[in-house]
């Protein structure tokens, strides 16, 4: 498989550090609110990468953090008059619900920053000992110029950054910047302010800087060197650049072999922002569309391309997905009676699989992979019939299902619950009661409850309603 590596700006053959194993670290969301549709893109894209690597037989260790201490969380907690952990725990739980709706597999580990403070302190100590960090009045800064490779991921020149910073600071007069040795230095540990959560450290009570979290948690849960580090392209600078500086300076080894970044998501061709009123949470969108449609939509473009979110485009994805699900349904409903198999059809199926794999092997080109699925269902719709041998029909069905599963698309249609089915069950329950088979009557009531149907025993008979 070839992966476009932001570090080298080229597609490179993926070779894992340990044969058959892949360690992936994906920067996760800051949990101060419901996740927005922009957060969903890296979740879906890199979950698909994980599924494809699993399909290829790799053992995947997938780590994605929750940033649960941050200015935005503290602000929200102060507004609500609660501890910041109340806010972060609530939105971690809500994020997990949205991930489930998007069919994003839970990470092997979802570390939380606040639970890894001792390791963060350890890494800061190492950086100070090695001369890569220094403390001023309770703040610890990373000495950016002490790390030779700074700028290698974002392909920025350190001197250009320096002059950019100067101009910016001159205009903004950022407070506290004066105590830094160099405007490029960034914070590893910040001192406690009134009303903020804090932890004891050798430099006084305080909390870690955001960039440090990922360096520490990837080291703990994957190792000093990770195979693939991924995230949105907005994280390349400064977040990922700073992660590299911290990790490589502390561990004396390469940090991540491959860097993958997904492109921006625009809403109706505009940048998503609260002020433009085009800011949507995944939860809001789930009221309009099944989240599976959103997942399919996100994969309909190559992950590095910008993606425009609009009602028309989502509607087109919804129709496309429907075509696939209908084709699967059709294959399931066939009643083939013939023995043996049809080698010509099976060879054709194999061809589709090969073309699909070639698309996915080319830097996870899900857009082309989806085109192959469309061609495949067009083929099965025409060529796989009741006259096709059963073994070949089964193979056609399992092929479509397998290729959809790698994309995290569930081909099982949700059963529509018809009124007549419900009434048949109610009649069955009444008959059981009449026969004094109360165990069976209860069993049917529970079955209906699982389907979201509530029964009311009234004088006029049994009434029911949907939840
Ligand atoms: Zn990160």
PDB file of N, CA, C and O in Angstrom, residues 391-415:
ATOM      1  N   UNK A 391     -23.770 -21.279  -5.066  1.00  0.00           N
ATOM      2  CA  UNK A 391     -22.444 -20.952  -4.520  1.00  0.00           C
ATOM      3  C   UNK A 391     -21.936 -19.629  -5.103  1.00  0.00           C
ATOM      4  O   UNK A 391     -21.304 -18.828  -4.397  1.00  0.00           O
ATOM      5  N   UNK A 392     -22.230 -19.387  -6.366  1.00  0.00           N
ATOM      6  CA  UNK A 392     -21.767 -18.145  -7.017  1.00  0.00           C
ATOM      7  C   UNK A 392     -22.587 -16.946  -6.542  1.00  0.00           C
ATOM      8  O   UNK A 392     -22.040 -15.849  -6.348  1.00  0.00           O
ATOM      9  N   UNK A 393     -23.875 -17.159  -6.327  1.00  0.00           N
ATOM     10  CA  UNK A 393     -24.713 -16.080  -5.771  1.00  0.00           C
ATOM     11  C   UNK A 393     -24.180 -15.687  -4.386  1.00  0.00           C
ATOM     12  O   UNK A 393     -24.011 -14.507  -4.078  1.00  0.00           O
ATOM     13  N   UNK A 394     -23.879 -16.708  -3.567  1.00  0.00           N
ATOM     14  CA  UNK A 394     -23.342 -16.442  -2.230  1.00  0.00           C
ATOM     15  C   UNK A 394     -22.031 -15.665  -2.321  1.00  0.00           C
ATOM     16  O   UNK A 394     -21.762 -14.764  -1.534  1.00  0.00           O
ATOM     17  N   UNK A 395     -21.227 -16.034  -3.297  1.00  0.00           N
ATOM     18  CA  UNK A 395     -19.940 -15.364  -3.454  1.00  0.00           C
ATOM     19  C   UNK A 395     -20.142 -13.902  -3.868  1.00  0.00           C
ATOM     20  O   UNK A 395     -19.449 -12.998  -3.380  1.00  0.00           O
ATOM     21  N   UNK A 396     -21.111 -13.656  -4.736  1.00  0.00           N
ATOM     22  CA  UNK A 396     -21.398 -12.280  -5.169  1.00  0.00           C
ATOM     23  C   UNK A 396     -21.837 -11.441  -3.960  1.00  0.00           C
ATOM     24  O   UNK A 396     -21.352 -10.321  -3.741  1.00  0.00           O
ATOM     25  N   UNK A 397     -22.732 -12.036  -3.165  1.00  0.00           N
ATOM     26  CA  UNK A 397     -23.225 -11.326  -1.982  1.00  0.00           C
ATOM     27  C   UNK A 397     -22.093 -11.035  -0.999  1.00  0.00           C
ATOM     28  O   UNK A 397     -21.918  -9.898  -0.534  1.00  0.00           O
ATOM     29  N   UNK A 398     -21.282 -12.051  -0.704  1.00  0.00           N
ATOM     30  CA  UNK A 398     -20.228 -11.847   0.286  1.00  0.00           C
ATOM     31  C   UNK A 398     -19.174 -10.858  -0.239  1.00  0.00           C
ATOM     32  O   UNK A 398     -18.569 -10.121   0.535  1.00  0.00           O
ATOM     33  N   UNK A 399     -18.979 -10.817  -1.551  1.00  0.00           N
ATOM     34  CA  UNK A 399     -18.011  -9.863  -2.118  1.00  0.00           C
ATOM     35  C   UNK A 399     -18.489  -8.423  -1.906  1.00  0.00           C
ATOM     36  O   UNK A 399     -17.733  -7.579  -1.415  1.00  0.00           O
ATOM     37  N   UNK A 400     -19.754  -8.157  -2.229  1.00  0.00           N
ATOM     38  CA  UNK A 400     -20.274  -6.792  -2.026  1.00  0.00           C
ATOM     39  C   UNK A 400     -20.208  -6.435  -0.543  1.00  0.00           C
ATOM     40  O   UNK A 400     -19.757  -5.346  -0.165  1.00  0.00           O
ATOM     41  N   UNK A 401     -20.632  -7.365   0.296  1.00  0.00           N
ATOM     42  CA  UNK A 401     -20.648  -7.088   1.742  1.00  0.00           C
ATOM     43  C   UNK A 401     -19.247  -6.817   2.281  1.00  0.00           C
ATOM     44  O   UNK A 401     -19.047  -5.897   3.074  1.00  0.00           O
ATOM     45  N   UNK A 402     -18.288  -7.608   1.824  1.00  0.00           N
ATOM     46  CA  UNK A 402     -16.900  -7.477   2.301  1.00  0.00           C
ATOM     47  C   UNK A 402     -16.336  -6.107   1.922  1.00  0.00           C
ATOM     48  O   UNK A 402     -15.726  -5.428   2.752  1.00  0.00           O
ATOM     49  N   UNK A 403     -16.555  -5.701   0.671  1.00  0.00           N
ATOM     50  CA  UNK A 403     -15.992  -4.421   0.223  1.00  0.00           C
ATOM     51  C   UNK A 403     -16.670  -3.238   0.928  1.00  0.00           C
ATOM     52  O   UNK A 403     -16.019  -2.232   1.221  1.00  0.00           O
ATOM     53  N   UNK A 404     -17.956  -3.369   1.206  1.00  0.00           N
ATOM     54  CA  UNK A 404     -18.651  -2.305   1.945  1.00  0.00           C
ATOM     55  C   UNK A 404     -18.169  -2.265   3.393  1.00  0.00           C
ATOM     56  O   UNK A 404     -17.999  -1.189   3.973  1.00  0.00           O
ATOM     57  N   UNK A 405     -17.955  -3.437   3.967  1.00  0.00           N
ATOM     58  CA  UNK A 405     -17.543  -3.519   5.368  1.00  0.00           C
ATOM     59  C   UNK A 405     -16.206  -2.802   5.610  1.00  0.00           C
ATOM     60  O   UNK A 405     -16.010  -2.168   6.633  1.00  0.00           O
ATOM     61  N   UNK A 406     -15.290  -2.890   4.636  1.00  0.00           N
ATOM     62  CA  UNK A 406     -13.998  -2.205   4.783  1.00  0.00           C
ATOM     63  C   UNK A 406     -14.224  -0.685   4.886  1.00  0.00           C
ATOM     64  O   UNK A 406     -13.503   0.021   5.588  1.00  0.00           O
ATOM     65  N   UNK A 407     -15.255  -0.197   4.203  1.00  0.00           N
ATOM     66  CA  UNK A 407     -15.567   1.239   4.271  1.00  0.00           C
ATOM     67  C   UNK A 407     -16.433   1.568   5.491  1.00  0.00           C
ATOM     68  O   UNK A 407     -16.792   2.725   5.716  1.00  0.00           O
ATOM     69  N   UNK A 408     -16.766   0.534   6.273  1.00  0.00           N
ATOM     70  CA  UNK A 408     -17.605   0.758   7.449  1.00  0.00           C
ATOM     71  C   UNK A 408     -19.064   0.965   7.092  1.00  0.00           C
ATOM     72  O   UNK A 408     -19.820   1.551   7.859  1.00  0.00           O
ATOM     73  N   UNK A 409     -19.451   0.485   5.914  1.00  0.00           N
ATOM     74  CA  UNK A 409     -20.839   0.623   5.477  1.00  0.00           C
ATOM     75  C   UNK A 409     -21.589  -0.667   5.802  1.00  0.00           C
ATOM     76  O   UNK A 409     -21.179  -1.752   5.385  1.00  0.00           O
ATOM     77  N   UNK A 410     -22.655  -0.513   6.561  1.00  0.00           N
ATOM     78  CA  UNK A 410     -23.448  -1.676   6.963  1.00  0.00           C
ATOM     79  C   UNK A 410     -24.496  -1.930   5.887  1.00  0.00           C
ATOM     80  O   UNK A 410     -25.290  -1.052   5.565  1.00  0.00           O
ATOM     81  N   UNK A 411     -24.464  -3.154   5.307  1.00  0.00           N
ATOM     82  CA  UNK A 411     -25.350  -3.432   4.173  1.00  0.00           C
ATOM     83  C   UNK A 411     -26.695  -3.990   4.620  1.00  0.00           C
ATOM     84  O   UNK A 411     -27.624  -4.079   3.827  1.00  0.00           O
ATOM     85  N   UNK A 412     -26.773  -4.356   5.878  1.00  0.00           N
ATOM     86  CA  UNK A 412     -28.035  -4.875   6.420  1.00  0.00           C
ATOM     87  C   UNK A 412     -29.042  -3.730   6.463  1.00  0.00           C
ATOM     88  O   UNK A 412     -28.794  -2.716   7.107  1.00  0.00           O
ATOM     89  N   UNK A 413     -30.170  -3.886   5.772  1.00  0.00           N
ATOM     90  CA  UNK A 413     -31.192  -2.827   5.823  1.00  0.00           C
ATOM     91  C   UNK A 413     -31.939  -2.924   7.145  1.00  0.00           C
ATOM     92  O   UNK A 413     -32.228  -4.017   7.612  1.00  0.00           O
ATOM     93  N   UNK A 414     -32.280  -1.785   7.690  1.00  0.00           N
ATOM     94  CA  UNK A 414     -33.068  -1.829   8.917  1.00  0.00           C
ATOM     95  C   UNK A 414     -34.457  -2.322   8.585  1.00  0.00           C
ATOM     96  O   UNK A 414     -35.098  -1.840   7.668  1.00  0.00           O
ATOM     97  N   UNK A 415     -34.909  -3.302   9.362  1.00  0.00           N
ATOM     98  CA  UNK A 415     -36.224  -3.879   9.100  1.00  0.00           C
ATOM     99  C   UNK A 415     -37.296  -2.834   9.376  1.00  0.00           C
ATOM    100  O   UNK A 415     -37.300  -2.200  10.424  1.00  0.00           O
TER     101      UNK A 415
END
